[in-house]
Short mmCIF file of C-alpha atoms in Angstrom, two decimals:
data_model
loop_
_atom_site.label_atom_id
_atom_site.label_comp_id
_atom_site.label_asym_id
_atom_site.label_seq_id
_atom_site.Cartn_x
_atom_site.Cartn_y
_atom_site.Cartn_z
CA UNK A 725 -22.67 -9.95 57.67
CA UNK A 726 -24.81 -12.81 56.73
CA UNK A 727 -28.08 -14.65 56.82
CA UNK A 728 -28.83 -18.29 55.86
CA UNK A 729 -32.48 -20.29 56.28
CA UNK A 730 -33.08 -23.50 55.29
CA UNK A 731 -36.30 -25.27 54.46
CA UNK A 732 -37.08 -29.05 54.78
CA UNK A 733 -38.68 -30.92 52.15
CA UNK A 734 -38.38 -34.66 53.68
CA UNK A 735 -35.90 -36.36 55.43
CA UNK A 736 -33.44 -36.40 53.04
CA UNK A 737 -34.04 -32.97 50.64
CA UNK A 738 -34.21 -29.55 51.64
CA UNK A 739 -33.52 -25.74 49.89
CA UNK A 740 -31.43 -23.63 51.61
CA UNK A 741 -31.23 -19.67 50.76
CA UNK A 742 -28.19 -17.17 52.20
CA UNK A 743 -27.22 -13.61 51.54
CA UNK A 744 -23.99 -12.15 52.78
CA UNK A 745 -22.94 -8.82 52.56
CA UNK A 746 -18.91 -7.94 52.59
CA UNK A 747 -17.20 -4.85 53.62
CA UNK A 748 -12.93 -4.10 52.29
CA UNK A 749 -10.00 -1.42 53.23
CA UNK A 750 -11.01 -1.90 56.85
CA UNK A 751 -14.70 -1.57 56.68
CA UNK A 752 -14.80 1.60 54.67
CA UNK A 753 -16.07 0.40 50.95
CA UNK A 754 -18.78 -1.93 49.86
CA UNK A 755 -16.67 -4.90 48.02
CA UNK A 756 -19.03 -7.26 47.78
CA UNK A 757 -22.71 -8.96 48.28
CA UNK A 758 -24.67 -12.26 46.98
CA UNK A 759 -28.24 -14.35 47.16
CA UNK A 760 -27.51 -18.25 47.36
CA UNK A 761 -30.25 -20.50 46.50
CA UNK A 762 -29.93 -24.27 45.82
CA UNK A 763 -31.69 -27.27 46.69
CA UNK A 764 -29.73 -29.89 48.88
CA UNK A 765 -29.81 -33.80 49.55
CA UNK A 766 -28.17 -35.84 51.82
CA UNK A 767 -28.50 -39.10 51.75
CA UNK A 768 -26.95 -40.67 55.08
CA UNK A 769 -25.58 -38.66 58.02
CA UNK A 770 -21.82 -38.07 56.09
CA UNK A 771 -22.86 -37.43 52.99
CA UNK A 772 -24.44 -34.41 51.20
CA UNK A 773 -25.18 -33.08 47.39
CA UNK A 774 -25.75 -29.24 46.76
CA UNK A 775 -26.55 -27.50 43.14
CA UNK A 776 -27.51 -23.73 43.86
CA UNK A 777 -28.00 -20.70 42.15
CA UNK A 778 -25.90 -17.21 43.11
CA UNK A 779 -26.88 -13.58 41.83
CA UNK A 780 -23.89 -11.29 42.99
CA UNK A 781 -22.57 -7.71 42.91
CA UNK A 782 -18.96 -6.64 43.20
CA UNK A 783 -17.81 -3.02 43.64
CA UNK A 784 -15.70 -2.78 40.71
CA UNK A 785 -13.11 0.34 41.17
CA UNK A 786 -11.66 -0.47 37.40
CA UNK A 787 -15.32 0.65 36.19
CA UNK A 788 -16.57 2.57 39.28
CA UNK A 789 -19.45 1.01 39.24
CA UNK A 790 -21.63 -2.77 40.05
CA UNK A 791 -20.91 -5.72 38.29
CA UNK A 792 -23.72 -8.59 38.66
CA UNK A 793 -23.12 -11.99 37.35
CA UNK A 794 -24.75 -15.01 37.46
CA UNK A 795 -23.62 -17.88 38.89
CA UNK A 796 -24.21 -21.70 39.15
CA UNK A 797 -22.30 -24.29 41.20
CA UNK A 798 -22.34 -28.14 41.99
CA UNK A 799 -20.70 -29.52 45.37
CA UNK A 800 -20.42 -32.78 47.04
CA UNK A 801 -19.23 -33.07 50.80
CA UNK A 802 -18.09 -35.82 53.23
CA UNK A 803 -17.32 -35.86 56.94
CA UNK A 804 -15.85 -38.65 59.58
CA UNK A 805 -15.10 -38.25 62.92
CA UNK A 806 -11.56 -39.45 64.03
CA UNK A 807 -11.11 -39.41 68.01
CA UNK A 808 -11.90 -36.17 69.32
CA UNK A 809 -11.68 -34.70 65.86
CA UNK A 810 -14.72 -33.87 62.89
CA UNK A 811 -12.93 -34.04 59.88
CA UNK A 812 -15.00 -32.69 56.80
CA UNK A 813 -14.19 -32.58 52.99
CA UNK A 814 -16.23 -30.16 50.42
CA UNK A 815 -15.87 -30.45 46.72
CA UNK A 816 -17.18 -28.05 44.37
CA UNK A 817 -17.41 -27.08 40.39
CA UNK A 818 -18.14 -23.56 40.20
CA UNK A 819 -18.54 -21.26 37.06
CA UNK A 820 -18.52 -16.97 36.34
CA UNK A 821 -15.99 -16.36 39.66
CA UNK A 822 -14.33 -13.72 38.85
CA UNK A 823 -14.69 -10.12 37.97
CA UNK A 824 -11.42 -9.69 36.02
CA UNK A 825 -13.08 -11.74 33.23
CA UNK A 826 -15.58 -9.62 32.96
CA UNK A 827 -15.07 -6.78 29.51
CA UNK A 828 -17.13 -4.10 28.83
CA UNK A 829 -20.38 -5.46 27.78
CA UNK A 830 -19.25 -8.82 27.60
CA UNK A 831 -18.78 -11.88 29.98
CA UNK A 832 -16.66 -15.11 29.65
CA UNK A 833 -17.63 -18.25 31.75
CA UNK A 834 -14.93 -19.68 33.70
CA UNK A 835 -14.88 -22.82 35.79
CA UNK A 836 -13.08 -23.85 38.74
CA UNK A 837 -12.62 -26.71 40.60
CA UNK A 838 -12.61 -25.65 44.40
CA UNK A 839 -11.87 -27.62 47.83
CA UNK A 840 -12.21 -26.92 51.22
CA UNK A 841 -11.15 -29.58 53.94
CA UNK A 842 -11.33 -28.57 57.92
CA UNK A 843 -10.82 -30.02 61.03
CA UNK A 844 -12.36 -29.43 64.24
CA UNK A 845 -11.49 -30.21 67.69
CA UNK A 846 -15.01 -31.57 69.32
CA UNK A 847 -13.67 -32.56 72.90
CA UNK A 848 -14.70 -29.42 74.67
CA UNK A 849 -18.20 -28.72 75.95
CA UNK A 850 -18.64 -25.61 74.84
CA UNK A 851 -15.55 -24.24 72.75
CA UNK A 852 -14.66 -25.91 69.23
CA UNK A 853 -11.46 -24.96 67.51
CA UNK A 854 -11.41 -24.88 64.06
CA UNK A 855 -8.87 -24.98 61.01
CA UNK A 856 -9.47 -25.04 57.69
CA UNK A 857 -7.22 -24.59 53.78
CA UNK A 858 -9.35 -24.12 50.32
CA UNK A 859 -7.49 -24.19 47.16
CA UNK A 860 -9.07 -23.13 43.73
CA UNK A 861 -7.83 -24.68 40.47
CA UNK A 862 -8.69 -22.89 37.04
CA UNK A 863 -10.70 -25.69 34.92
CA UNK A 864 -10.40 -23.40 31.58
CA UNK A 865 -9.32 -20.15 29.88
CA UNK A 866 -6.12 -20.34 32.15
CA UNK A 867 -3.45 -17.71 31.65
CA UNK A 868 -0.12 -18.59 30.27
CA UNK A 869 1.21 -16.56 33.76
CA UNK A 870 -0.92 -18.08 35.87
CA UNK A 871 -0.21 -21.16 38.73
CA UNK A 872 -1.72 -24.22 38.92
CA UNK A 873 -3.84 -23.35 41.89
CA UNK A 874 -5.30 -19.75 41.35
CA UNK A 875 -6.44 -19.16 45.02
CA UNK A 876 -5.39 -20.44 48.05
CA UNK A 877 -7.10 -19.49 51.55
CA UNK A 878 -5.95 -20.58 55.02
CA UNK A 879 -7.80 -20.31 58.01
CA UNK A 880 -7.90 -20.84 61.97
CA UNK A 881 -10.71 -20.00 64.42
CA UNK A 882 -12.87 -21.01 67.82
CA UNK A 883 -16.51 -21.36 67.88
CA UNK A 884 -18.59 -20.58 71.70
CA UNK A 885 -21.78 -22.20 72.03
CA UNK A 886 -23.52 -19.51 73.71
CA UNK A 887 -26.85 -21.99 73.87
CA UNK A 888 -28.13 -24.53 72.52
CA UNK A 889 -29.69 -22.67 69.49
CA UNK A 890 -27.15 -19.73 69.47
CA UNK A 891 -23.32 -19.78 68.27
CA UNK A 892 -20.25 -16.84 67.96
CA UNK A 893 -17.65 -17.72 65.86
CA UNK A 894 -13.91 -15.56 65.59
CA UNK A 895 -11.72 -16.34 62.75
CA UNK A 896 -8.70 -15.13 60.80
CA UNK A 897 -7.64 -15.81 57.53
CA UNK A 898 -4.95 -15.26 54.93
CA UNK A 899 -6.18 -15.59 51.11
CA UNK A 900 -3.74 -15.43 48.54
CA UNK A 901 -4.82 -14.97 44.09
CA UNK A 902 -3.60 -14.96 41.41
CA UNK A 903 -4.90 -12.03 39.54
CA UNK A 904 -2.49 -10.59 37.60
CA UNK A 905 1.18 -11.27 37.14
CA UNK A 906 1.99 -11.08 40.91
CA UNK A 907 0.14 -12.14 43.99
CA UNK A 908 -2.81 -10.65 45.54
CA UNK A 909 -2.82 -10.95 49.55
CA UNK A 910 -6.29 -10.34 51.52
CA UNK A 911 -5.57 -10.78 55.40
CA UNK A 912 -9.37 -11.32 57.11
CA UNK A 913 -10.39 -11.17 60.39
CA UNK A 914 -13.81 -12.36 61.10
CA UNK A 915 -17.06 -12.25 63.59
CA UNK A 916 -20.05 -14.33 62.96
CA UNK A 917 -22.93 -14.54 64.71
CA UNK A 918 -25.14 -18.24 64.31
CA UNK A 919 -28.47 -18.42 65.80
CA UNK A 920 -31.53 -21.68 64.74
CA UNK A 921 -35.29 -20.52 65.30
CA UNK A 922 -37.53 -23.86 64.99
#
């Protein structure tokens, strides 16, 4: 469950804020919740820059309890069209992912290097199919155990345009991490909701 507004500044800059709030074990714990807010520029219609500031919790069962950490990230994206497909590229350098770097009273900073390219099918009037893979590489404190790419996520889903202003969106998607000496599968199936109030 999400929410996302953004705010124009001029043609070209804007800020964009966006909470989402994220439910594991088949809807039955709290995993996970964070407040994005960045600024945003794009200077011609394929093109965009993003640096944004995240504050996030994570159920942590290891400490039964809330972690919060503080997070900054820079990303650049691109998009063409190529017949009846949108194809769209996102790179981003992220720091403080994840919780299993977190010790008792103490914090690391790690970076990663993540990208996300998808592909969607834009020939229908009011259906768009959708695919997308993201791969995460570890820019520093890497473990001797650990692969090249830490995190890999594959996806497939189909957007309805319900109206002009209002979208649904049903997805699945397979995620697979490195966070310990064997793999760490998370099978998702999700239901968004879209809807832009001028």
């Amino acid at each position: 469950m999400g929410y996302a507004l953004d705010k124009k500044i001029n043609k070209e800059w804007y800020w964009h804020f966006s909470t989402q709030y994220r439910l594991n074990d088949n809807f039955s714990r709290f995993d996970y919740m964070f407040y994005d807010i960045g600024l945003n520029f794009k200077p011609t219609k394929n093109t965009e820059f993003e640096a944004a500031y995240v504050w996030n919790f994570k159920n942590s069962i290891k400490r039964k309890g809330l972690d919060n950490r503080s997070q900054f990230y820079a990303s650049f994206f691109w998009g063409t069209r190529a017949g009846v497909f949108k194809i769209n590229n996102r790179n981003r350098i992220q720091s403080s992912l994840e919780d299993e770097n977190l010790t008792d009273g103490n914090s690391r900073s790690d970076f990663f290097y993540r990208n996300k390219t998808s592909i969607r099918y834009k020939d229908l009037d009011d259906f768009t199919p959708f695919a997308y893979v993201e791969l995460y590489w570890r820019l520093n404190n890497k473990n001797v155990w650990e692969n090249t790419i830490y995190r890999t996520r594959y996806g497939i889903g189909l957007e309805y345009k319900i109206s002009k202003r209002k979208r649904i969106e049903l997805y699945y998607m397979i995620q697979q991490q490195i966070k310990r000496r064997q793999p760490d599968y998370i099978y998702v199936i999700g239901l968004g909701f879209e809807q832009t109030i001028k």
